mmCIF file of C-alpha atoms in Angstrom:
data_model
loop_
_atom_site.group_PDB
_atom_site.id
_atom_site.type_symbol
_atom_site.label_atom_id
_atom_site.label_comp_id
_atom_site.label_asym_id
_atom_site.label_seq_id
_atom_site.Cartn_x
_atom_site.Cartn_y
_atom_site.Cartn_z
ATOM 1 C CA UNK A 654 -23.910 -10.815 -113.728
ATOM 2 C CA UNK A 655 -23.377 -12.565 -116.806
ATOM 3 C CA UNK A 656 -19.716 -12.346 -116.222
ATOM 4 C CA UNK A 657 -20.368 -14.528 -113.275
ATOM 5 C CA UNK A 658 -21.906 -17.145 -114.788
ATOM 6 C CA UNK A 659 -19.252 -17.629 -117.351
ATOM 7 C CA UNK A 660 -16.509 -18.144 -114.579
ATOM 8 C CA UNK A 661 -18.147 -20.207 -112.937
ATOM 9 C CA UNK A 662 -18.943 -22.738 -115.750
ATOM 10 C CA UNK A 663 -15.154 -22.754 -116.405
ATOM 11 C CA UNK A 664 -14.822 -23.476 -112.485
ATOM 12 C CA UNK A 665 -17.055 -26.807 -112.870
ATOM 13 C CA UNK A 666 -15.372 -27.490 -116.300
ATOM 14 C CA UNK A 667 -11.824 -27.527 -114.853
ATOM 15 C CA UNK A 668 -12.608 -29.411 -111.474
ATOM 16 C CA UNK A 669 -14.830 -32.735 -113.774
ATOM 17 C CA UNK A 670 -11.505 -32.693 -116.370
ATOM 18 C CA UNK A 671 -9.243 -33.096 -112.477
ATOM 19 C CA UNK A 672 -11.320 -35.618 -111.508
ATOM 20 C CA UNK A 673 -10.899 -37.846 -114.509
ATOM 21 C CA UNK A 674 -7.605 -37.383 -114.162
ATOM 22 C CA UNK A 675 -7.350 -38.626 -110.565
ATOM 23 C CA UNK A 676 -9.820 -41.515 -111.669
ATOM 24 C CA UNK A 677 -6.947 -42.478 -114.308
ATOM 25 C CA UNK A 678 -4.040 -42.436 -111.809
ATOM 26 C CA UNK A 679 -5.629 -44.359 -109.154
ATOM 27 C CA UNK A 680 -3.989 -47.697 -110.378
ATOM 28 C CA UNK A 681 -1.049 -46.467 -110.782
ATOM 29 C CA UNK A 682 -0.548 -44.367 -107.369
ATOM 30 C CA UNK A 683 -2.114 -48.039 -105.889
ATOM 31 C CA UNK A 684 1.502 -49.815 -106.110
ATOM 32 C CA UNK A 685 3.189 -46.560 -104.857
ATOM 33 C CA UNK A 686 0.645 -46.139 -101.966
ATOM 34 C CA UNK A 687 1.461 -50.087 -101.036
ATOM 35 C CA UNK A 688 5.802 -49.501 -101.302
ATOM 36 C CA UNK A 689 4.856 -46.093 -99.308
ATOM 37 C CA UNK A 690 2.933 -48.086 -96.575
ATOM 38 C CA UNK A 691 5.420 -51.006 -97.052
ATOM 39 C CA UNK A 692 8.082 -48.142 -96.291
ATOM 40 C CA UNK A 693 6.008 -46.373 -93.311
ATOM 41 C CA UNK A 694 5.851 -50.106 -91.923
ATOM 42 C CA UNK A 695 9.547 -50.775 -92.445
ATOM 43 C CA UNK A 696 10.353 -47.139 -91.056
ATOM 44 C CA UNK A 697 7.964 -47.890 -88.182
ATOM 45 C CA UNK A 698 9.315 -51.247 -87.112
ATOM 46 C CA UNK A 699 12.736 -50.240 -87.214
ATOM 47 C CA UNK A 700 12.329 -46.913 -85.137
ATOM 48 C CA UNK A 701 10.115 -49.711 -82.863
ATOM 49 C CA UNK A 702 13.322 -52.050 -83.055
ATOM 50 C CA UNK A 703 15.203 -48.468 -81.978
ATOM 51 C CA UNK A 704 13.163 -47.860 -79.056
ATOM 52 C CA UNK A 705 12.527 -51.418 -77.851
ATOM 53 C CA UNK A 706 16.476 -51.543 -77.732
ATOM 54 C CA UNK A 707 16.569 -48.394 -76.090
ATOM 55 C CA UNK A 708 13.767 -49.546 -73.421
ATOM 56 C CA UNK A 709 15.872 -52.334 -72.996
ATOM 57 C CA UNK A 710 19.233 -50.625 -72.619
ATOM 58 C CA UNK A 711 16.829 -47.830 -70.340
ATOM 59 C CA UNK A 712 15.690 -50.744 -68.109
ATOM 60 C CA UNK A 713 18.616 -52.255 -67.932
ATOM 61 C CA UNK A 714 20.317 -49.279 -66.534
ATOM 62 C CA UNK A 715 17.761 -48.313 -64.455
ATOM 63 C CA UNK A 716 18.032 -52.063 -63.117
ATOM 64 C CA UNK A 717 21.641 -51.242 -62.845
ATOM 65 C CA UNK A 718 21.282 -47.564 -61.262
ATOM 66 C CA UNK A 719 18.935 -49.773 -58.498
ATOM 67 C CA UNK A 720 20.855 -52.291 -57.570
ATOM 68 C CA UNK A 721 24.186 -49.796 -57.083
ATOM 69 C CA UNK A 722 21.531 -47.374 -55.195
ATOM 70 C CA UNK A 723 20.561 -50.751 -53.295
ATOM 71 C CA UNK A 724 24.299 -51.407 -52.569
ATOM 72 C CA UNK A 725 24.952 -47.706 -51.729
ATOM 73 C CA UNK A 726 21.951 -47.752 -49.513
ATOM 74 C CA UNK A 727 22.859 -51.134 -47.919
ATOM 75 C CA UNK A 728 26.715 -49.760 -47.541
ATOM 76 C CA UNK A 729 25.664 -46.748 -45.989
ATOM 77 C CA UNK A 730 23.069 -48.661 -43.880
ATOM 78 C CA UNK A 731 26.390 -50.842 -42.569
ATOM 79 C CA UNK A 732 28.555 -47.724 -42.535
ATOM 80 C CA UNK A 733 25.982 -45.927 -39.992
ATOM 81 C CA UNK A 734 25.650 -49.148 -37.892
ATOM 82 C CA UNK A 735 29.371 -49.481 -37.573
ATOM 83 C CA UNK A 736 29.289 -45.852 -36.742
ATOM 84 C CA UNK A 737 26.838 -46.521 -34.141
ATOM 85 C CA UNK A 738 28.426 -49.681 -33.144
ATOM 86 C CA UNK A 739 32.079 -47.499 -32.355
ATOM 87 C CA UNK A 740 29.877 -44.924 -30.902
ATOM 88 C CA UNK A 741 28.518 -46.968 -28.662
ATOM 89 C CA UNK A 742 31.619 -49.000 -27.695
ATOM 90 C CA UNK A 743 33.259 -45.384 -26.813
ATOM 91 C CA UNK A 744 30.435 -44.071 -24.865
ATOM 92 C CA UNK A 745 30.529 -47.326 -22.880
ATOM 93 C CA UNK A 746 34.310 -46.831 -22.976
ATOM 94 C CA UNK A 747 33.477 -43.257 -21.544
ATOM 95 C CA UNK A 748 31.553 -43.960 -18.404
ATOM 96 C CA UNK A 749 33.862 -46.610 -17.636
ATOM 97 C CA UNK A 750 36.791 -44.026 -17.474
ATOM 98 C CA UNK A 751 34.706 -41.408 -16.176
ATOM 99 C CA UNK A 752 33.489 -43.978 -13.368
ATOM 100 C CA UNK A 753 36.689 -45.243 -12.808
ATOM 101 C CA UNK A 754 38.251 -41.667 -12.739
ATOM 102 C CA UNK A 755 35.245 -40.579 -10.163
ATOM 103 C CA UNK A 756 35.882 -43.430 -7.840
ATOM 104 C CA UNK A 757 39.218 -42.956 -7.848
ATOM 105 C CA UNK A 758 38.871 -39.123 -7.429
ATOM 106 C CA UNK A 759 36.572 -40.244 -3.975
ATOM 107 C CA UNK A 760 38.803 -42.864 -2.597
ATOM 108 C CA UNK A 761 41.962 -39.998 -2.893
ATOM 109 C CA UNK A 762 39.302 -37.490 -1.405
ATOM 110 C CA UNK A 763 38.696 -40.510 1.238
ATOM 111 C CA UNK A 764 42.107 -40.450 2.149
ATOM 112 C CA UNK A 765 42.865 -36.867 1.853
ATOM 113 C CA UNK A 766 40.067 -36.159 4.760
ATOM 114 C CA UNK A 767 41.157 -39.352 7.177
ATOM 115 C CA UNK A 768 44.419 -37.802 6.670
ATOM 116 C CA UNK A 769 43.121 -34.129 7.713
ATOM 117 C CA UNK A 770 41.416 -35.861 10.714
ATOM 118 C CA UNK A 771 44.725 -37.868 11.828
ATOM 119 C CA UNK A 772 46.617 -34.340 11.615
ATOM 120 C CA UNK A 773 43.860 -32.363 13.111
ATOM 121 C CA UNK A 774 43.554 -35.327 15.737
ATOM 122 C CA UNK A 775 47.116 -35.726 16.257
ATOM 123 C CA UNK A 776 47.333 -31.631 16.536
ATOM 124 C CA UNK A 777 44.568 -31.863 19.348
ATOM 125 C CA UNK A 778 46.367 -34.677 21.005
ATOM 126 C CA UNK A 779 50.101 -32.817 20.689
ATOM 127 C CA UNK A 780 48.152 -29.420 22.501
ATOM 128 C CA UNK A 781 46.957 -31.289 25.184
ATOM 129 C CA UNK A 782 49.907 -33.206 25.869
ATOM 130 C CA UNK A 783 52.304 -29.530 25.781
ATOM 131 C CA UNK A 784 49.282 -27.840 28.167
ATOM 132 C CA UNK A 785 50.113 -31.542 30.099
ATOM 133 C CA UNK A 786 53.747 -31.194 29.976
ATOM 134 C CA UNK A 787 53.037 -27.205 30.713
ATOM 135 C CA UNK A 788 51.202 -27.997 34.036
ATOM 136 C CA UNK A 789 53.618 -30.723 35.025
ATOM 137 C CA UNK A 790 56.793 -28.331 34.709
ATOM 138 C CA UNK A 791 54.804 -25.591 36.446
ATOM 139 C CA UNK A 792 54.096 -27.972 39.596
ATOM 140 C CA UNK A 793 57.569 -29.066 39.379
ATOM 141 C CA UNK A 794 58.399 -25.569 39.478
ATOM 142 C CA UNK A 795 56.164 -24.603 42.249
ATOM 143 C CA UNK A 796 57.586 -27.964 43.807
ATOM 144 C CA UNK A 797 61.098 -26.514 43.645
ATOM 145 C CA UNK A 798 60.401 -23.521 44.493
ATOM 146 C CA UNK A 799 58.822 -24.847 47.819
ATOM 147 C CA UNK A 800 61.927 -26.953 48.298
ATOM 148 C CA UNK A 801 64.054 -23.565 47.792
ATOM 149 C CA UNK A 802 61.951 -22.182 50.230
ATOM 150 C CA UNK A 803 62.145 -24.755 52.714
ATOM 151 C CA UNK A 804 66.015 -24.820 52.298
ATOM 152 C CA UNK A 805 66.394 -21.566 52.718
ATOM 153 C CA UNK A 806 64.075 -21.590 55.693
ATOM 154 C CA UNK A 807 66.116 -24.477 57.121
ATOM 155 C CA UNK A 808 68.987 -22.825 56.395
ATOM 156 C CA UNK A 809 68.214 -19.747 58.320
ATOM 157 C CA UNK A 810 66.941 -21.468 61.341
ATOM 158 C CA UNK A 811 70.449 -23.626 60.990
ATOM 159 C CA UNK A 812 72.471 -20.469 60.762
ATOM 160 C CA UNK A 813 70.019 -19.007 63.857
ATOM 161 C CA UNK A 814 70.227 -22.410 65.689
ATOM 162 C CA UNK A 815 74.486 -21.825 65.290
ATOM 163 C CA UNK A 816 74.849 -18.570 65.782
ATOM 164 C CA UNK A 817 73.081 -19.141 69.732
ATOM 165 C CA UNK A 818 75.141 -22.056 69.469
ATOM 166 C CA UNK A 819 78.274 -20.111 69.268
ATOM 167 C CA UNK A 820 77.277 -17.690 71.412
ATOM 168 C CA UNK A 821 76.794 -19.908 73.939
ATOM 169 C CA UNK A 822 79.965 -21.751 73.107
ATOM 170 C CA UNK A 823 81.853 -18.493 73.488
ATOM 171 C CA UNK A 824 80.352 -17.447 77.103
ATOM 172 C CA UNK A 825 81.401 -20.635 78.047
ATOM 173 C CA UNK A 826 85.045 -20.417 76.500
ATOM 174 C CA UNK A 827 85.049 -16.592 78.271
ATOM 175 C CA UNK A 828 84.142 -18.422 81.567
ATOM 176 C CA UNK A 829 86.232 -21.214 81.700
ATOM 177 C CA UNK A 830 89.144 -20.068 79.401
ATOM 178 C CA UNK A 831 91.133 -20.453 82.113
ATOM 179 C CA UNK A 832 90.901 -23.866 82.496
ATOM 180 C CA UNK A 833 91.559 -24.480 78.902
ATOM 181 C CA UNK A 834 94.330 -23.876 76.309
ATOM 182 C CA UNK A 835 94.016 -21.032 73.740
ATOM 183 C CA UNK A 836 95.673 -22.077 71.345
ATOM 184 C CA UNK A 837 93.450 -25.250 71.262
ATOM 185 C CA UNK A 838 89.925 -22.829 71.533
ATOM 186 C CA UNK A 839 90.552 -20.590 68.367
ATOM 187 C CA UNK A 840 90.665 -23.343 65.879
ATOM 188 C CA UNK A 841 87.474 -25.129 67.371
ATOM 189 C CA UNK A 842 85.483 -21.713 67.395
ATOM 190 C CA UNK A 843 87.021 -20.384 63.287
ATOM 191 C CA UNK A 844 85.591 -23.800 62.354
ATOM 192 C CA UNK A 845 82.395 -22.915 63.889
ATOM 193 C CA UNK A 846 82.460 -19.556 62.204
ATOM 194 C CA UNK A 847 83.223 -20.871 59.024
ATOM 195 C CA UNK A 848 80.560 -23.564 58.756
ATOM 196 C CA UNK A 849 77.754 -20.583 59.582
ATOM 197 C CA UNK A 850 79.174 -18.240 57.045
ATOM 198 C CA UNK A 851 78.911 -21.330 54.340
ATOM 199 C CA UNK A 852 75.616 -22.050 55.831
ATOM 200 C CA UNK A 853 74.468 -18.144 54.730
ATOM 201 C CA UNK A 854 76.329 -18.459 50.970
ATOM 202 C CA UNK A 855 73.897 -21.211 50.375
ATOM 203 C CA UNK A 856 70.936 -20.159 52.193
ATOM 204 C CA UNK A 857 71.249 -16.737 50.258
ATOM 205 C CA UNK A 858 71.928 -19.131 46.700
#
């Protein structure tokens, strides 16, 4: 216990004899405190010059970063209108073409079908003038065919009509061929003969 005590009176001895000496140096650490603010000031307002500059240079390329984002914003603003604008001009450009081409596609399809109804009407008209022309030649046919008939008809009767004829002729040359000369009888009668067998080559034509 004693021991203690002892220590700790050499404790409290040492710590008064520090504090007279910090009593003692406390004008003379007063000049170095003042150059060490002074220094701490100058350090201060130069690292405040530093960083004002750099504020300044920050700003002044953030200023510059906004207006070329400004400009690139306002190009591609004018870049998308004129990308509308051509759009637009070729869509117009578009359904003008694609009108154009569908009108033009109906006025060929126009004349393509008045065309088809000419031919189909002409076709109609050329059938029923052949069935015409058909039924004409078949009357004319049936008309010749009548005459044919009627010729050959007449014909017959004719060759009838001379045969009694020469019959008739040649009972009367038998009875009175004495009163007439042969030799002018035979031609008369071969001429008779040979106008009747002409008369049957046609009828039989």
């Amino acid at each position: 216990m004693g021991a203690k005590k002892k220590g700790s009176k050499k404790k409290k001895a040492q710590k008064g004899s520090n504090g007279d000496s910090a009593e003692g140096m406390g004008i003379a650490l007063y000049e170095d405190k003042i150059k060490y603010l002074h220094s701490q000031t100058e350090a201060l307002e130069i690292q405040l010059a530093y960083r004002t500059e750099a504020t300044v240079n920050a700003s002044t390329e953030c200023k510059s970063m906004r207006e070329k984002m400004n400009e690139a914003t306002q190009q591609f603003k004018d870049e998308r209108q004129t990308a509308l604008d051509i759009t637009k001009d070729m869509t117009r450009q578009y359904k003008g073409m694609q009108e154009d081409l569908l009108n033009k596609i109906n006025h060929r399809e126009g004349v393509i079908q008045n065309l088809k109804d000419e031919l189909e009407s002409s076709n109609k008209s050329f059938c029923i003038q052949l069935k015409n022309k058909d039924i004409i030649i078949k009357n004319k046919d049936n008309e010749i065919a009548l005459l044919q008939k009627k010729m050959e008809d007449l014909s017959a009767d004719f060759g009838v009509m001379l045969s009694e004829a020469l019959n008739k002729m040649k009972e009367r040359i038998e009875v009175h061929s004495s009163g007439f000369d042969v030799d002018q009888v035979v031609p008369i009668q071969r001429r008779m003969e040979e106008f009747k067998l002409n008369s049957e080559t046609s009828s039989l034509l």
